[in-house]
Structure formats: C-alpha cells, structure tokens
Amino acid sequence: MLGALVVTGLGLLTSAGFLVASGVHYRLQEDRGLEPGVAPVLVVGLDVGLLVLGVGVAALVALGVGALLRWPGARTRAADLPRQGSGPQTPPGRPRG
C-alpha cells in the first residue's frame, strides 16, 4: 500500500512540476516576442507524470478492493458452512431430541 502511495505521489509531483515548467516556458517565449508553442519535452514529461499517477491510482483501487474482500464478515468461508451428509440439522432455538 505504501508503494502505491509513493508512486501516486511521484506521478502527481511530476505532473505538477512539468505543468509549472510548461507555463514558465510559455511565459518566457511571450516575453521574448516569440509565438508561444508547446515544447515536446514538457509535453512528454507531463504525459509520463500523468501515466505514473494513473498507475498509482489504479494500484490503490486494486489494493482497496482486495482489502475489502478480505474484510472479516465480507464473505462466508467454506469452513463456516454446514457440511452435507453430516446428519440432520436442528433449527436454532429448538431442542434436540
């Protein structure tokens, strides 16, 4: 779980960093009087950051679902079910005999 949180945080920081760098690059081009364009390196960095963020979120969702499935009482274990052929079952509250 900790690894998935680290990957998610890394993806979020990478995306945010490249988004800020892209804005600074755009502003510097405007200040020089150039027609602002998108720098391919910044786009690739942002895409990689978003991909890592998506992988981290998917891992967190998978771990959460796995934890819910293992939650006590979330499902009936086979050992808790009555066995077939083990004799007559007495309903709860009725004495045997």
PDB file of N, CA, C and O in Angstrom, residues 7-22 42-54:
ATOM      1  N   VAL A   7       4.121   5.879  -5.469  1.00  0.00           N
ATOM      2  CA  VAL A   7       4.012   6.017  -6.929  1.00  0.00           C
ATOM      3  C   VAL A   7       2.990   7.092  -7.288  1.00  0.00           C
ATOM      4  O   VAL A   7       3.227   7.911  -8.183  1.00  0.00           O
ATOM      5  N   THR A   8       1.860   7.107  -6.595  1.00  0.00           N
ATOM      6  CA  THR A   8       0.837   8.121  -6.864  1.00  0.00           C
ATOM      7  C   THR A   8       1.379   9.521  -6.583  1.00  0.00           C
ATOM      8  O   THR A   8       1.194  10.438  -7.374  1.00  0.00           O
ATOM      9  N   GLY A   9       2.048   9.678  -5.454  1.00  0.00           N
ATOM     10  CA  GLY A   9       2.638  10.983  -5.117  1.00  0.00           C
ATOM     11  C   GLY A   9       3.705  11.407  -6.106  1.00  0.00           C
ATOM     12  O   GLY A   9       3.783  12.581  -6.490  1.00  0.00           O
ATOM     13  N   LEU A  10       4.518  10.459  -6.540  1.00  0.00           N
ATOM     14  CA  LEU A  10       5.556  10.755  -7.526  1.00  0.00           C
ATOM     15  C   LEU A  10       4.933  11.208  -8.848  1.00  0.00           C
ATOM     16  O   LEU A  10       5.389  12.180  -9.460  1.00  0.00           O
ATOM     17  N   GLY A  11       3.890  10.526  -9.275  1.00  0.00           N
ATOM     18  CA  GLY A  11       3.210  10.923 -10.507  1.00  0.00           C
ATOM     19  C   GLY A  11       2.581  12.295 -10.388  1.00  0.00           C
ATOM     20  O   GLY A  11       2.644  13.109 -11.315  1.00  0.00           O
ATOM     21  N   LEU A  12       1.983  12.575  -9.232  1.00  0.00           N
ATOM     22  CA  LEU A  12       1.357  13.882  -9.007  1.00  0.00           C
ATOM     23  C   LEU A  12       2.406  14.991  -9.014  1.00  0.00           C
ATOM     24  O   LEU A  12       2.213  16.037  -9.658  1.00  0.00           O
ATOM     25  N   LEU A  13       3.523  14.778  -8.333  1.00  0.00           N
ATOM     26  CA  LEU A  13       4.587  15.790  -8.299  1.00  0.00           C
ATOM     27  C   LEU A  13       5.219  15.984  -9.675  1.00  0.00           C
ATOM     28  O   LEU A  13       5.526  17.117 -10.067  1.00  0.00           O
ATOM     29  N   THR A  14       5.418  14.898 -10.413  1.00  0.00           N
ATOM     30  CA  THR A  14       5.995  15.008 -11.751  1.00  0.00           C
ATOM     31  C   THR A  14       5.068  15.796 -12.678  1.00  0.00           C
ATOM     32  O   THR A  14       5.514  16.690 -13.399  1.00  0.00           O
ATOM     33  N   SER A  15       3.785  15.471 -12.636  1.00  0.00           N
ATOM     34  CA  SER A  15       2.817  16.189 -13.476  1.00  0.00           C
ATOM     35  C   SER A  15       2.770  17.667 -13.117  1.00  0.00           C
ATOM     36  O   SER A  15       2.771  18.533 -13.991  1.00  0.00           O
ATOM     37  N   ALA A  16       2.719  17.956 -11.829  1.00  0.00           N
ATOM     38  CA  ALA A  16       2.655  19.353 -11.389  1.00  0.00           C
ATOM     39  C   ALA A  16       3.930  20.101 -11.778  1.00  0.00           C
ATOM     40  O   ALA A  16       3.875  21.248 -12.237  1.00  0.00           O
ATOM     41  N   GLY A  17       5.072  19.456 -11.606  1.00  0.00           N
ATOM     42  CA  GLY A  17       6.338  20.095 -11.962  1.00  0.00           C
ATOM     43  C   GLY A  17       6.434  20.424 -13.447  1.00  0.00           C
ATOM     44  O   GLY A  17       6.834  21.536 -13.825  1.00  0.00           O
ATOM     45  N   PHE A  18       6.052  19.480 -14.284  1.00  0.00           N
ATOM     46  CA  PHE A  18       6.110  19.736 -15.722  1.00  0.00           C
ATOM     47  C   PHE A  18       5.032  20.726 -16.161  1.00  0.00           C
ATOM     48  O   PHE A  18       5.234  21.477 -17.117  1.00  0.00           O
ATOM     49  N   LEU A  19       3.910  20.765 -15.468  1.00  0.00           N
ATOM     50  CA  LEU A  19       2.878  21.754 -15.788  1.00  0.00           C
ATOM     51  C   LEU A  19       3.377  23.162 -15.471  1.00  0.00           C
ATOM     52  O   LEU A  19       3.201  24.090 -16.274  1.00  0.00           O
ATOM     53  N   VAL A  20       4.022  23.333 -14.337  1.00  0.00           N
ATOM     54  CA  VAL A  20       4.591  24.636 -13.972  1.00  0.00           C
ATOM     55  C   VAL A  20       5.708  25.007 -14.942  1.00  0.00           C
ATOM     56  O   VAL A  20       5.789  26.159 -15.413  1.00  0.00           O
ATOM     57  N   ALA A  21       6.577  24.058 -15.272  1.00  0.00           N
ATOM     58  CA  ALA A  21       7.673  24.328 -16.213  1.00  0.00           C
ATOM     59  C   ALA A  21       7.126  24.724 -17.583  1.00  0.00           C
ATOM     60  O   ALA A  21       7.681  25.607 -18.252  1.00  0.00           O
ATOM     61  N   SER A  22       6.039  24.092 -17.991  1.00  0.00           N
ATOM     62  CA  SER A  22       5.424  24.437 -19.272  1.00  0.00           C
ATOM     63  C   SER A  22       4.891  25.866 -19.250  1.00  0.00           C
ATOM     64  O   SER A  22       5.055  26.614 -20.224  1.00  0.00           O
ATOM     65  N   LEU A  42       8.425  19.027 -22.543  1.00  0.00           N
ATOM     66  CA  LEU A  42       7.489  19.308 -21.456  1.00  0.00           C
ATOM     67  C   LEU A  42       6.212  18.483 -21.599  1.00  0.00           C
ATOM     68  O   LEU A  42       5.647  18.014 -20.615  1.00  0.00           O
ATOM     69  N   VAL A  43       5.769  18.298 -22.836  1.00  0.00           N
ATOM     70  CA  VAL A  43       4.563  17.500 -23.071  1.00  0.00           C
ATOM     71  C   VAL A  43       4.810  16.044 -22.691  1.00  0.00           C
ATOM     72  O   VAL A  43       3.981  15.413 -22.030  1.00  0.00           O
ATOM     73  N   VAL A  44       5.968  15.516 -23.079  1.00  0.00           N
ATOM     74  CA  VAL A  44       6.294  14.122 -22.749  1.00  0.00           C
ATOM     75  C   VAL A  44       6.413  13.971 -21.236  1.00  0.00           C
ATOM     76  O   VAL A  44       5.914  12.999 -20.656  1.00  0.00           O
ATOM     77  N   GLY A  45       7.048  14.928 -20.573  1.00  0.00           N
ATOM     78  CA  GLY A  45       7.180  14.857 -19.114  1.00  0.00           C
ATOM     79  C   GLY A  45       5.837  14.887 -18.419  1.00  0.00           C
ATOM     80  O   GLY A  45       5.604  14.141 -17.460  1.00  0.00           O
ATOM     81  N   LEU A  46       4.942  15.730 -18.900  1.00  0.00           N
ATOM     82  CA  LEU A  46       3.599  15.800 -18.321  1.00  0.00           C
ATOM     83  C   LEU A  46       2.848  14.496 -18.564  1.00  0.00           C
ATOM     84  O   LEU A  46       2.180  13.977 -17.656  1.00  0.00           O
ATOM     85  N   ASP A  47       2.969  13.942 -19.764  1.00  0.00           N
ATOM     86  CA  ASP A  47       2.304  12.667 -20.074  1.00  0.00           C
ATOM     87  C   ASP A  47       2.836  11.536 -19.204  1.00  0.00           C
ATOM     88  O   ASP A  47       2.066  10.706 -18.713  1.00  0.00           O
ATOM     89  N   VAL A  48       4.145  11.491 -19.011  1.00  0.00           N
ATOM     90  CA  VAL A  48       4.733  10.447 -18.165  1.00  0.00           C
ATOM     91  C   VAL A  48       4.248  10.612 -16.723  1.00  0.00           C
ATOM     92  O   VAL A  48       3.903   9.633 -16.054  1.00  0.00           O
ATOM     93  N   GLY A  49       4.203  11.842 -16.246  1.00  0.00           N
ATOM     94  CA  GLY A  49       3.707  12.086 -14.892  1.00  0.00           C
ATOM     95  C   GLY A  49       2.266  11.646 -14.720  1.00  0.00           C
ATOM     96  O   GLY A  49       1.906  11.032 -13.714  1.00  0.00           O
ATOM     97  N   LEU A  50       1.434  11.934 -15.711  1.00  0.00           N
ATOM     98  CA  LEU A  50       0.031  11.519 -15.634  1.00  0.00           C
ATOM     99  C   LEU A  50      -0.105   9.999 -15.723  1.00  0.00           C
ATOM    100  O   LEU A  50      -0.966   9.405 -15.064  1.00  0.00           O
ATOM    101  N   LEU A  51       0.752   9.366 -16.516  1.00  0.00           N
ATOM    102  CA  LEU A  51       0.734   7.910 -16.613  1.00  0.00           C
ATOM    103  C   LEU A  51       1.111   7.265 -15.277  1.00  0.00           C
ATOM    104  O   LEU A  51       0.443   6.344 -14.802  1.00  0.00           O
ATOM    105  N   VAL A  52       2.159   7.782 -14.644  1.00  0.00           N
ATOM    106  CA  VAL A  52       2.576   7.253 -13.348  1.00  0.00           C
ATOM    107  C   VAL A  52       1.490   7.500 -12.301  1.00  0.00           C
ATOM    108  O   VAL A  52       1.199   6.635 -11.470  1.00  0.00           O
ATOM    109  N   LEU A  53       0.857   8.668 -12.362  1.00  0.00           N
ATOM    110  CA  LEU A  53      -0.252   8.962 -11.451  1.00  0.00           C
ATOM    111  C   LEU A  53      -1.391   7.969 -11.660  1.00  0.00           C
ATOM    112  O   LEU A  53      -1.957   7.444 -10.695  1.00  0.00           O
ATOM    113  N   GLY A  54      -1.731   7.687 -12.908  1.00  0.00           N
ATOM    114  CA  GLY A  54      -2.804   6.734 -13.204  1.00  0.00           C
ATOM    115  C   GLY A  54      -2.481   5.331 -12.716  1.00  0.00           C
ATOM    116  O   GLY A  54      -3.340   4.639 -12.167  1.00  0.00           O
TER     117      GLY A  54
END
